[in-house]
Short mmCIF file of C-alpha atoms and ligand atoms in Angstrom, two decimals:
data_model
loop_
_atom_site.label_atom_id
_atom_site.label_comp_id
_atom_site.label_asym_id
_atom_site.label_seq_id
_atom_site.Cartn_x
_atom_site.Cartn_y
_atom_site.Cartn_z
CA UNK A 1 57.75 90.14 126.15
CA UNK A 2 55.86 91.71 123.55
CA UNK A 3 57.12 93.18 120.47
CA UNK A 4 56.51 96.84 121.43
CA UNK A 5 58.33 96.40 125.12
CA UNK A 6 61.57 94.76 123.22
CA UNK A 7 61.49 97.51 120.77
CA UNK A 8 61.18 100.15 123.58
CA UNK A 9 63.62 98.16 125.53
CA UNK A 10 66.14 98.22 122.36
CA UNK A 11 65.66 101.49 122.04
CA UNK A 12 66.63 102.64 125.50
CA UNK A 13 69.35 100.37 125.51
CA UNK A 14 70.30 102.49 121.93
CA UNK A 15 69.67 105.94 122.94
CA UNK A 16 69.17 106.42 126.84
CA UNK A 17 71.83 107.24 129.18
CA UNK A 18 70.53 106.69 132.82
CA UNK A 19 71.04 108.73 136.12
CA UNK A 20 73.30 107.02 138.70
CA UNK A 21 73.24 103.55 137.30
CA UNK A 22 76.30 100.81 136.50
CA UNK A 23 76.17 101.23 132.84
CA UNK A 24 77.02 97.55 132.48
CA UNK A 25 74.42 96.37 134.69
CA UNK A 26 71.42 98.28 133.12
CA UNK A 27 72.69 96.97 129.08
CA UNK A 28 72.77 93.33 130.49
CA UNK A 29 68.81 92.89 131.51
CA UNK A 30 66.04 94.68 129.31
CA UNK A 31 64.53 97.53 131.11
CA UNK A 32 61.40 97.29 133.15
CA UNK A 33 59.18 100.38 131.37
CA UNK A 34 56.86 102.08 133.61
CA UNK A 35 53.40 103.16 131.01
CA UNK A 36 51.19 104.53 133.63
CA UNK A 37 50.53 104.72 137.32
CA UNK A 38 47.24 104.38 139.74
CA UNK A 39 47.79 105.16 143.51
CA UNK A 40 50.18 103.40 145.04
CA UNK A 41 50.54 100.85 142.12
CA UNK A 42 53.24 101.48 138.74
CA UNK A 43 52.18 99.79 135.54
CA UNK A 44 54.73 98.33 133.24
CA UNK A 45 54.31 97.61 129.23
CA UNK A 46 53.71 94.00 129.95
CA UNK A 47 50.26 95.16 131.91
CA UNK A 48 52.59 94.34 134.93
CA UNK A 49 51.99 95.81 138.34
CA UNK A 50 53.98 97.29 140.95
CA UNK A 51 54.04 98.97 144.36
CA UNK A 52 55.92 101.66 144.32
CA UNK A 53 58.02 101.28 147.51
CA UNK A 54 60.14 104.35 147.22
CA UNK A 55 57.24 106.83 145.78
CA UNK A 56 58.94 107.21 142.53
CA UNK A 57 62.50 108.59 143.80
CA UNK A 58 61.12 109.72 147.00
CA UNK A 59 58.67 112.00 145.44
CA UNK A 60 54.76 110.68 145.27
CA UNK A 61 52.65 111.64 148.55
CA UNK A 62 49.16 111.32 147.89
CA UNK A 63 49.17 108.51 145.19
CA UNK A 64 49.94 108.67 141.27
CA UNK A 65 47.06 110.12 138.53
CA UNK A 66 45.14 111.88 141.34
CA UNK A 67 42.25 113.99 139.43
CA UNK A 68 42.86 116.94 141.70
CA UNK A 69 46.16 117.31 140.98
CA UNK A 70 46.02 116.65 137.51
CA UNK A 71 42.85 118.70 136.71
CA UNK A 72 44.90 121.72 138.11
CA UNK A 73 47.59 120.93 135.50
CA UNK A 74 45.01 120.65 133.22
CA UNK A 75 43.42 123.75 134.28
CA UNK A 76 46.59 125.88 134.25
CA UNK A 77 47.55 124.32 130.88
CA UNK A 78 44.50 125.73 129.74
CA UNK A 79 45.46 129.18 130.52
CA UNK A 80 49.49 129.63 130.29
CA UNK A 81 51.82 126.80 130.76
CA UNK A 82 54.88 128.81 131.02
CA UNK A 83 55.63 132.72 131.33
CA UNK A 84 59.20 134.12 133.29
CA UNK A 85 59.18 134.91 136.44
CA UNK A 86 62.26 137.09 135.50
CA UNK A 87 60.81 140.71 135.55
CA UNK A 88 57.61 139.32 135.64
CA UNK A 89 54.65 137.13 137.85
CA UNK A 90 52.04 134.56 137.41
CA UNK A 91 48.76 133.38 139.97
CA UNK A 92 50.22 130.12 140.91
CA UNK A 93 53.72 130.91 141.76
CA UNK A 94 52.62 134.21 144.08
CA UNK A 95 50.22 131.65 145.55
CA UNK A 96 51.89 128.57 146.46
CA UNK A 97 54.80 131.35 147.74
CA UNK A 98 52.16 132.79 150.93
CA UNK A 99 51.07 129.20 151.59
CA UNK A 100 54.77 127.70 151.84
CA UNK A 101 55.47 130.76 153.75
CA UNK A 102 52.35 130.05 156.10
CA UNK A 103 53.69 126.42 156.46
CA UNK A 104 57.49 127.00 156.70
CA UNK A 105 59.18 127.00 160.13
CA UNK A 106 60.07 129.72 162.22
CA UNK A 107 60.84 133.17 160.22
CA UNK A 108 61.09 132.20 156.72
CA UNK A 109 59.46 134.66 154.94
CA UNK A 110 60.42 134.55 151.10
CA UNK A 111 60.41 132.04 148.25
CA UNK A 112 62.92 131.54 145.70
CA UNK A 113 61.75 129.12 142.98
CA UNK A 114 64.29 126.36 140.73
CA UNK A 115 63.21 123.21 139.53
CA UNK A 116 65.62 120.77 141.37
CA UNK A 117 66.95 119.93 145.02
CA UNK A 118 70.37 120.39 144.09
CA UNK A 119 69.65 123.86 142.53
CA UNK A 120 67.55 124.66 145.98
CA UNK A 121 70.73 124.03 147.66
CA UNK A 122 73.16 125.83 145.84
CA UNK A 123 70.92 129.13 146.12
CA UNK A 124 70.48 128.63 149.63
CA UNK A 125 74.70 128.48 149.82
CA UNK A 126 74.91 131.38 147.45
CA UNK A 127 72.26 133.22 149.12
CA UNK A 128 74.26 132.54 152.64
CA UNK A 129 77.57 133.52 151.10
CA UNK A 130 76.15 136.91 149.59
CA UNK A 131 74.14 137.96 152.78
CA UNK A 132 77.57 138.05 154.89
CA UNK A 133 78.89 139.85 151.33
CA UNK A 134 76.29 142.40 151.64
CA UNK A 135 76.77 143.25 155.08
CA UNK A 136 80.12 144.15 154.39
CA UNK A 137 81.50 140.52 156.92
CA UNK A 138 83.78 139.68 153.93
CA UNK A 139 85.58 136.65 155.58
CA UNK A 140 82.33 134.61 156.20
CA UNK A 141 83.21 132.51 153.19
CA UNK A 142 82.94 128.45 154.49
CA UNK A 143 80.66 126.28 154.97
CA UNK A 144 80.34 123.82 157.69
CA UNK A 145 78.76 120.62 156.64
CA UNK A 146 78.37 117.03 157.94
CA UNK A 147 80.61 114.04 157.08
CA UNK A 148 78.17 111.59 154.98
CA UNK A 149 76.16 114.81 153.32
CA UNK A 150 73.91 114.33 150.32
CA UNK A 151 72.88 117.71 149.12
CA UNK A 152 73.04 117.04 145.13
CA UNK A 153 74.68 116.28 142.33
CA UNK A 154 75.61 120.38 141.06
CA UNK A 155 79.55 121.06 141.52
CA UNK A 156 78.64 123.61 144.44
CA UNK A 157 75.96 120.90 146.02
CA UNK A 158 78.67 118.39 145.95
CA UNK A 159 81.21 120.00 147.63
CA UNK A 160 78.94 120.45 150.97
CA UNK A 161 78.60 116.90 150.57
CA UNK A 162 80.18 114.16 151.30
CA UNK A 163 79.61 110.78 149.58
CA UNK A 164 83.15 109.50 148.34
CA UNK A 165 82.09 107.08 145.72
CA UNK A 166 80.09 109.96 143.91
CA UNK A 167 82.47 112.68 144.61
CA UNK A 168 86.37 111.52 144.94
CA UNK A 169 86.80 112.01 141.34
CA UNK A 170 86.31 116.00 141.52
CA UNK A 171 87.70 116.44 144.24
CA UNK A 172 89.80 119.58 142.08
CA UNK A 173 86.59 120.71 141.18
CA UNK A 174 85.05 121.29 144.73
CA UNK A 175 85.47 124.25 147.02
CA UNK A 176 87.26 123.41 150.86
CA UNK A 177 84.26 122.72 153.89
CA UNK A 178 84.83 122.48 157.17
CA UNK A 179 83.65 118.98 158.18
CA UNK A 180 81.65 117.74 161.08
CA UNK A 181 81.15 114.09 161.88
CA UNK A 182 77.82 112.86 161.14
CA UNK A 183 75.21 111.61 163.72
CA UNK A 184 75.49 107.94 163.01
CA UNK A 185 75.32 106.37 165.86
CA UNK A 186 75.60 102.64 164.59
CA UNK A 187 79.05 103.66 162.98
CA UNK A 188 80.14 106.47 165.21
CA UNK A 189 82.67 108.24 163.91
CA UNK A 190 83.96 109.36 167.50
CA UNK A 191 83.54 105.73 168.32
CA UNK A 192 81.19 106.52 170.78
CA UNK A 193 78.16 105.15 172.81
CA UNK A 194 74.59 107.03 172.19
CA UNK A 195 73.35 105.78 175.22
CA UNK A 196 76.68 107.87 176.86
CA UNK A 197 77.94 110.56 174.47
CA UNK A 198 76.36 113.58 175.06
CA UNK A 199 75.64 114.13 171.92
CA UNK A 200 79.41 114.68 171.49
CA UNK A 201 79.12 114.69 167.47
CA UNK A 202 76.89 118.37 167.93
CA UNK A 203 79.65 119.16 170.44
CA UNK A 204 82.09 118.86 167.94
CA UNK A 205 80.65 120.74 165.21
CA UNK A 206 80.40 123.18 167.87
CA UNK A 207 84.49 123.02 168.59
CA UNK A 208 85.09 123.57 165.02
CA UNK A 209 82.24 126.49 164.86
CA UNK A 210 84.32 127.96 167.83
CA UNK A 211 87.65 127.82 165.96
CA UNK A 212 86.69 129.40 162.60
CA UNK A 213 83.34 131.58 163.83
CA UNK A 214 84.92 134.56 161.91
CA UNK A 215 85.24 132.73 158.62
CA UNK A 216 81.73 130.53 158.52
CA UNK A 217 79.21 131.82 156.66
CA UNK A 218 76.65 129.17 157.32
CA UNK A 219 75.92 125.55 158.65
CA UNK A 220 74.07 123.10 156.00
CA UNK A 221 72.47 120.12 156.88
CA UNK A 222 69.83 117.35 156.52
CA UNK A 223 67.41 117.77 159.71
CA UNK A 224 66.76 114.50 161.36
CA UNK A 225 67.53 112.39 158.53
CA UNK A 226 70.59 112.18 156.52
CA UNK A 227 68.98 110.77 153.42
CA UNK A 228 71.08 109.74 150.81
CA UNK A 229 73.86 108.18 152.92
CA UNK A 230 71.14 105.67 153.94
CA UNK A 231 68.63 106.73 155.58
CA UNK A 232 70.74 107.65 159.00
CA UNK A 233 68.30 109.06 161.81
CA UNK A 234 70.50 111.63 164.45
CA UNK A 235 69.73 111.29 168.01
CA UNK A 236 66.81 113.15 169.37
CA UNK A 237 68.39 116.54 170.08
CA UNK A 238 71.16 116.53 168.27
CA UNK A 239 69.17 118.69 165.32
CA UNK A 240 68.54 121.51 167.85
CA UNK A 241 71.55 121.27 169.82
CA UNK A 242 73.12 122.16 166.20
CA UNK A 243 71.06 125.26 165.88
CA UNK A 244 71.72 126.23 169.18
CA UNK A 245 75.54 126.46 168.39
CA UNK A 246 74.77 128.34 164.82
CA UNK A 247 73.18 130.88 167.35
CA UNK A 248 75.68 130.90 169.53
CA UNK A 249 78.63 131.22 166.56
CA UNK A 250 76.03 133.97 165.06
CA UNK A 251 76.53 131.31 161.60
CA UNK A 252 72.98 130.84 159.25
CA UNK A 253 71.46 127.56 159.63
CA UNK A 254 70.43 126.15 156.33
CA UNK A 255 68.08 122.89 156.53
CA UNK A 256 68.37 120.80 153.20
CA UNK A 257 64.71 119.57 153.50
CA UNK A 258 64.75 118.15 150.17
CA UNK A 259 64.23 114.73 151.47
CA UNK A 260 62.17 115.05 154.78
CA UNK A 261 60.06 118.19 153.70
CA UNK A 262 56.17 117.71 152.86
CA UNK A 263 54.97 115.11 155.64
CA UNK A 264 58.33 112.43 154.95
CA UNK A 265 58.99 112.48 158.60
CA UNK A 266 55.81 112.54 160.00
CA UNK A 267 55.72 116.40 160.36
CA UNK A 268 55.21 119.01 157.46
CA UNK A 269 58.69 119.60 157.50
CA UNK A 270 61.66 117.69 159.68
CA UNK A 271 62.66 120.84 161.90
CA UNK A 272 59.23 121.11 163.73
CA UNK A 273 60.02 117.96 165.48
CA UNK A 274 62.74 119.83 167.15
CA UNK A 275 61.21 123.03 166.78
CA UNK A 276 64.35 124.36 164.78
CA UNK A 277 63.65 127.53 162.96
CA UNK A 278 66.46 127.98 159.95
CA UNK A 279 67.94 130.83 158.21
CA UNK A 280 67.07 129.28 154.76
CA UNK A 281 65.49 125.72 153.57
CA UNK A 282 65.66 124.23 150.62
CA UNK A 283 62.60 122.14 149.37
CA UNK A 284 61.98 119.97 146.16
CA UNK A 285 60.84 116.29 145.97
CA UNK A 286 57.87 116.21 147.42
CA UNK A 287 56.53 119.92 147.20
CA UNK A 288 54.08 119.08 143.85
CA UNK A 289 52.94 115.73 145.15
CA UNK A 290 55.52 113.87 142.93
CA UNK A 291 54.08 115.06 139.62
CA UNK A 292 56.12 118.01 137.96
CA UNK A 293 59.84 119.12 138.80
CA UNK A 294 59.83 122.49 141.30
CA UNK A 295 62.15 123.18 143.99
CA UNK A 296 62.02 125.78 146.44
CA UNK A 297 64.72 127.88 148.77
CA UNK A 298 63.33 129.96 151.77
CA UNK A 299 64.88 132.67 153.84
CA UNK A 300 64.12 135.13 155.88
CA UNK A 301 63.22 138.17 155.72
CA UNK A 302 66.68 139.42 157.07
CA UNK A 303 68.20 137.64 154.73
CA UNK A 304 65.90 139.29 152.25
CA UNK A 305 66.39 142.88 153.32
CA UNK A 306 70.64 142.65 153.04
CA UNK A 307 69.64 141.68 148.79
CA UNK A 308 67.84 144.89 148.62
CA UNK A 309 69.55 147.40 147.34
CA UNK A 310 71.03 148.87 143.97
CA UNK A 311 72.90 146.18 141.39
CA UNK A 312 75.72 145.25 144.12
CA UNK A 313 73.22 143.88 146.51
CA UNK A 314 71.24 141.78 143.75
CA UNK A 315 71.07 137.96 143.79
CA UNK A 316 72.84 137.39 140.19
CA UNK A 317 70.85 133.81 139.84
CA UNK A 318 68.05 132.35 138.10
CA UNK A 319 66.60 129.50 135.43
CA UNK A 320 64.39 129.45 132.76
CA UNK A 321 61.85 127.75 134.67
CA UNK A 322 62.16 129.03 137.50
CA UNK A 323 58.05 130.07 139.18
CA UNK A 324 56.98 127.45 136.32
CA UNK A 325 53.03 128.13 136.96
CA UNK A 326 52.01 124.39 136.14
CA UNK A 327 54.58 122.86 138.29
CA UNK A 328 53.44 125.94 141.26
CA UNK A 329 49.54 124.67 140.09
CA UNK A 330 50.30 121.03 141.10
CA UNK A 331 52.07 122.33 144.12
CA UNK A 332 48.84 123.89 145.35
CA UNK A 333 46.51 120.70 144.69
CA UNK A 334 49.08 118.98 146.94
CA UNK A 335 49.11 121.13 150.01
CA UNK A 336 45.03 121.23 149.05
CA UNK A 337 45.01 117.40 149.44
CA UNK A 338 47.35 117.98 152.44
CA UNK A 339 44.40 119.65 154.24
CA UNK A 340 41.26 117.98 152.72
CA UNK A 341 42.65 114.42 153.60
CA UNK A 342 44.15 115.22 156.54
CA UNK A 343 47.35 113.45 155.13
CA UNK A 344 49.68 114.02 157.83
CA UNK A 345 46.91 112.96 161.03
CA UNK A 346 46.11 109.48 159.11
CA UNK A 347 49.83 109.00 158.31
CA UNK A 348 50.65 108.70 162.58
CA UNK A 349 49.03 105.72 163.01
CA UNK A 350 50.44 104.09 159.65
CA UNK A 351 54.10 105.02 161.02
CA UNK A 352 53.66 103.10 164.51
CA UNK A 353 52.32 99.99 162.38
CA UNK A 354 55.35 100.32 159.83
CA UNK A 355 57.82 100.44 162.96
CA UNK A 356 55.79 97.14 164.36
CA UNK A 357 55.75 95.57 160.81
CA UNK A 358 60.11 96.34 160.41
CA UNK A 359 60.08 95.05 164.11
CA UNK A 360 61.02 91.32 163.34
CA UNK A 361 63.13 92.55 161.17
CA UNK A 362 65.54 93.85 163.16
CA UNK A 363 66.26 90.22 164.86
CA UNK A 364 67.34 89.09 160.56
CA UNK A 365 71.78 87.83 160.88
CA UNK A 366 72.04 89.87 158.37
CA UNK A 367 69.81 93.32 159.31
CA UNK A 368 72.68 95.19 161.47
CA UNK A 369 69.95 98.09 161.68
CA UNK A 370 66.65 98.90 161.19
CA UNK A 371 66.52 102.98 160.52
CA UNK A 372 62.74 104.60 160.78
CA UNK A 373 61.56 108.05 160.71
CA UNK A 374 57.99 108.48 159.63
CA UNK A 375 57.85 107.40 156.38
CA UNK A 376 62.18 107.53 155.98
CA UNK A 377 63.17 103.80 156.34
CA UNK A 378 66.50 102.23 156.00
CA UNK A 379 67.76 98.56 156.54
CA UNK A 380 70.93 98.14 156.81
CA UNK A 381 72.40 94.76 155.32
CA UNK A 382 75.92 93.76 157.05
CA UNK A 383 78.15 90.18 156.36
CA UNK A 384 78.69 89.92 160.12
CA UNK A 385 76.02 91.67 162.65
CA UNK A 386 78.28 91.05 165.51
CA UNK A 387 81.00 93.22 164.16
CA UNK A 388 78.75 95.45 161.64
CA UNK A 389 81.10 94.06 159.54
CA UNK A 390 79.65 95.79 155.44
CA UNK A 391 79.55 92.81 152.98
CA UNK A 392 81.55 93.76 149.92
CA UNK A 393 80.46 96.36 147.68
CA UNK A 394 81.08 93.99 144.99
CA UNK A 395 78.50 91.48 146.18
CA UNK A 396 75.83 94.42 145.09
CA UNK A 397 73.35 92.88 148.24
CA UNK A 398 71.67 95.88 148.37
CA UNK A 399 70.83 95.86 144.52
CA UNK A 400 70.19 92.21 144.84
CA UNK A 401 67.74 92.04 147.38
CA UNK A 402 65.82 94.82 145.57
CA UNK A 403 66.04 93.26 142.09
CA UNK A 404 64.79 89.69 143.99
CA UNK A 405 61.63 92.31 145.39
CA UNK A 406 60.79 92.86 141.48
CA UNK A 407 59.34 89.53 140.42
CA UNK A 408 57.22 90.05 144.28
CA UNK A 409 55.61 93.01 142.73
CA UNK A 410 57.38 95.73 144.45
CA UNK A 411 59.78 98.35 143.22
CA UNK A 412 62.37 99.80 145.46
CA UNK A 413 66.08 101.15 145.06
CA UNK A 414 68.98 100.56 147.55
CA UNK A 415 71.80 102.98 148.60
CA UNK A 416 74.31 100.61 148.65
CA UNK A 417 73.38 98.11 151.32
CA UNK A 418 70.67 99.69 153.10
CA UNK A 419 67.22 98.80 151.91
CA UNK A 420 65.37 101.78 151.74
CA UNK A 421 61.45 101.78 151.94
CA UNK A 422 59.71 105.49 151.10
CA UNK A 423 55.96 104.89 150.74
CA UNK A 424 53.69 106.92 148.79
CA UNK A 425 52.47 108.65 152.64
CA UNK A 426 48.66 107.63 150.88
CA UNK A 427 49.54 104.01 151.25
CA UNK A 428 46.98 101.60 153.07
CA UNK A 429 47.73 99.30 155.66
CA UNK A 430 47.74 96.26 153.22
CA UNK A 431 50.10 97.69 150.71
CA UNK A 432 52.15 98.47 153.39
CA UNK A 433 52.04 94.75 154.92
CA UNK A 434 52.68 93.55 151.32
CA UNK A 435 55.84 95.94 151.46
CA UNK A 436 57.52 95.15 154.51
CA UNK A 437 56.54 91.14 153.82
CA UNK A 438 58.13 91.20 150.36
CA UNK A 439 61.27 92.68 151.82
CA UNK A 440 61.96 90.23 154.79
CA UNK A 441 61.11 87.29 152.45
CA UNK A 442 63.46 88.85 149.84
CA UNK A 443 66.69 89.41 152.49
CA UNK A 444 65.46 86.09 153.90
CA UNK A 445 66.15 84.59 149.89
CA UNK A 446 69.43 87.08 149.20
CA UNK A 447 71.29 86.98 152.27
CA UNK A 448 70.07 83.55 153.65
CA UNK A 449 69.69 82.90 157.79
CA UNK A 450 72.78 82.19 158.41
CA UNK A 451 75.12 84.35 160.74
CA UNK A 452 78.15 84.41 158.40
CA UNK A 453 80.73 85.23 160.83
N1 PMP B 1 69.24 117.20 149.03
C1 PMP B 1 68.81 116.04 149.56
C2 PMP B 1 68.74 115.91 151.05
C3 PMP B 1 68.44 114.98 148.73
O1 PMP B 1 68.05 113.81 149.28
C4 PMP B 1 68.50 115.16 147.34
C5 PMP B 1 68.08 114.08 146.36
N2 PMP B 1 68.01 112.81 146.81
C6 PMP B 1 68.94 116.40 146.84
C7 PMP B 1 69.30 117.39 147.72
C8 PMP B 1 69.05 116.63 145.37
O2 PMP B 1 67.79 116.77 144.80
P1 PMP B 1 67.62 116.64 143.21
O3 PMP B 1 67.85 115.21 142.87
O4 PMP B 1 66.20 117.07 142.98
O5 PMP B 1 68.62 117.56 142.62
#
């Protein structure tokens, strides 16, 4: 290691307090340092080099230090890096507003800037909470959300979701939802069948809609994929069977798209596979091509009419940053690249060969499922496949067989036991062969070929 990497490594260790790591863990191994980034490959201090399996936290799409997107940064820098857009507007931010509009599903019709996914989402529930306000519907004040929800880390973002390990502890803290089960068909909550059920999870969402349709004032989800929990994939259907219910309830259908938005799934944005239209969506991630923090909430334009109004009907929320025009300039190189490359028609035929390349995978003792949508990919590591028995959360497999991926040159993070794979969607069909074969050789090295039953 050379001298500067230890003393950057000390330092870290000395001063740094990482985001949803085991404290203990990180102090006990010197950090790897990421210095700079070229396409699909991350750079360490040691001249080191990586693919970056999980596009940086789910983030890159068209490759790291592209000169379009960072000549309009550059560009933008050179005129006015920040200005409010509190009282007043900028170029970028009106901009990148028509063409999100142009590309949004169904009737959104209205952009509401933050900076992250968790701040998307809690507009879009305060936004949904108000618009029943506004109309004078005072009792629409739940929220119906999924069991095994990831919408964010804010107090109002956790309480729609559900991950007990993050969110047990403030439990005080969080308001009541009404709870759904979640469309996980290897673990079915309902202990039932896909091949049989009907869909029955979407029914019962529908039961409980039924029940309290005077109180809810909207539905939240993840469309297609819940991400977070690890990578779970509903049942074709089951996304628009959900909207047909919110209809049906006359609830607002918010889509998290935080995750699956900007080409993740294979599609623009997750609901066009079903062709769901929601009341509001909130976007982040993947909306500047990875490069500067910007987040996004959309609504409609009915939703937009009940907020106008005198100082009752006003939307009391905002941040500094909010409409930040070089975050809104990188925005608009990405949905440029978008169309010049023709990112999402090449990505089709890279999808099919990932699903052939995770194919052999799925046979592995220990894979008890092999999740895929688009570029959305989970493994799921078990102790015994015949009973999808989990191994222990103490045996950190997940962590383990990404850690054994490092010295292989590829970087990717686990939620808990599922193996999750998120390619820059620019990625070549070697890089991607290199990615899939350093993961089966790594669960091949962590978890070994036998059954362990
Ligand atoms: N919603 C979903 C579906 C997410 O996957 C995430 C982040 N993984 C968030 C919200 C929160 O986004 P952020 O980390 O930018 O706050």
């Amino acid at each position: 290691m050379s001298d500067r990497t230890g003393h950057l490594a000390q330092m870290d260790h000395r001063y740094l307090w990482h985001p949803f790591t085991h404290l203990s863990e990180w102090l006990a191994v010197p950090p790897l340092i990421v210095e700079r980034a070229e396409g699909v490959y991350l750079y360490d201090t040691e001249g080191r080099r990586y693919l970056d399996g999980v596009s940086s936290l789910w983030v890159n799409i068209h490759g790291h230090n592209r000169a379009e997107i960072n000549r309009a940064i550059t560009d933008q820098l050179g005129r006015v890096a920040h200005s409010t857009l509190l009282g007043l507007a900028n170029p970028p931010a009106v901009e990148l507003a028509a063409r999100l509009v142009a590309l949004a599903p169904g009737r959104l019709s209205r952009v509401f800037y933050s900076d992250t996914g968790a701040c998307a989402v809690e507009i879009a529930l305060k936004m949904a909470f108000q618009y029943w306000q506004n109309l004078g519907q005072r009792r629409r004040i739940k929220f119906l959300a999924l069991e095994n929800a990831y919408h964010g880390d804010t107090v109002g973002s956790m309480s729609v979701g559900d991950m007990s390990l993050y969110y047990d502890l403030y439990r005080p803290l969080l308001f009541e939802v009404l709870r759904a089960p979640s469309p996980y068909c290897y673990r079915c909550s309902l202990g039932r069948e896909p091949q049989t059920c009907g869909l029955a999870c979407a029914d019962e969402l529908g039961r409980l809609l039924a029940a309290h349709a005077e109180e809810v004032a909207a539905v939240i989800l993840e469309p297609l994929v819940q991400g977070a929990a690890g990578m779970i994939v509903a049942p074709p259907g089951y996304l628009k069977k959900v909207e047909q219910y919110c209809r049906q309830y006359g609830v607002l259908l918010i889509c998290d798209e935080v995750a699956t938005g900007f080409g993740r799934t294979g599609r623009m944005f997750a609901c066009e596979h079903e062709g769901v239209e929601p009341d509001l969506m909130a976007v982040a991630k993947g909306i500047t091509g990875g490069y500067l923090p910007l987040a996004a909430t959309l609504a409609t334009e009915e939703i937009f009419r009940a907020f106008v109004g005198g100082p009752e009907k006003t939307l009391y929320h905002g941040h500094t940053y909010t409409g930040n025009p070089l975050a809104c300039a990188a925005a608009l190189a990405s949905l440029d690249l978008f169309e010049k490359e023709r990112t999402l028609e090449k990505l089709g035929p890279k999808i099919g060969l990932l699903s052939r390349l995770l194919a052999p995978l799925k046979e592995h003792p220990h894979v008890g499922e092999v999740r895929q949508k688009g570029f959305m990919v989970g493994i799921e590591l078990v102790a015994d496949k015949s009973r999808c028995r989990p191994y222990p959360p103490q045996a950190r497999i997940g962590h383990r067989v990404c850690m054994q991926c490092r010295p292989k040159g590829v970087i990717i993070r686990p939620l808990g036991d599922v193996v999750v794979l998120m390619p820059p969607l620019v990625i070549e069909e070697p890089e991607l062969r290199r990615l899939v074969a350093a993961v089966a050789e790594a669960v091949d090295e962590v978890c070994g070929r036998g059954d362990g039953a």
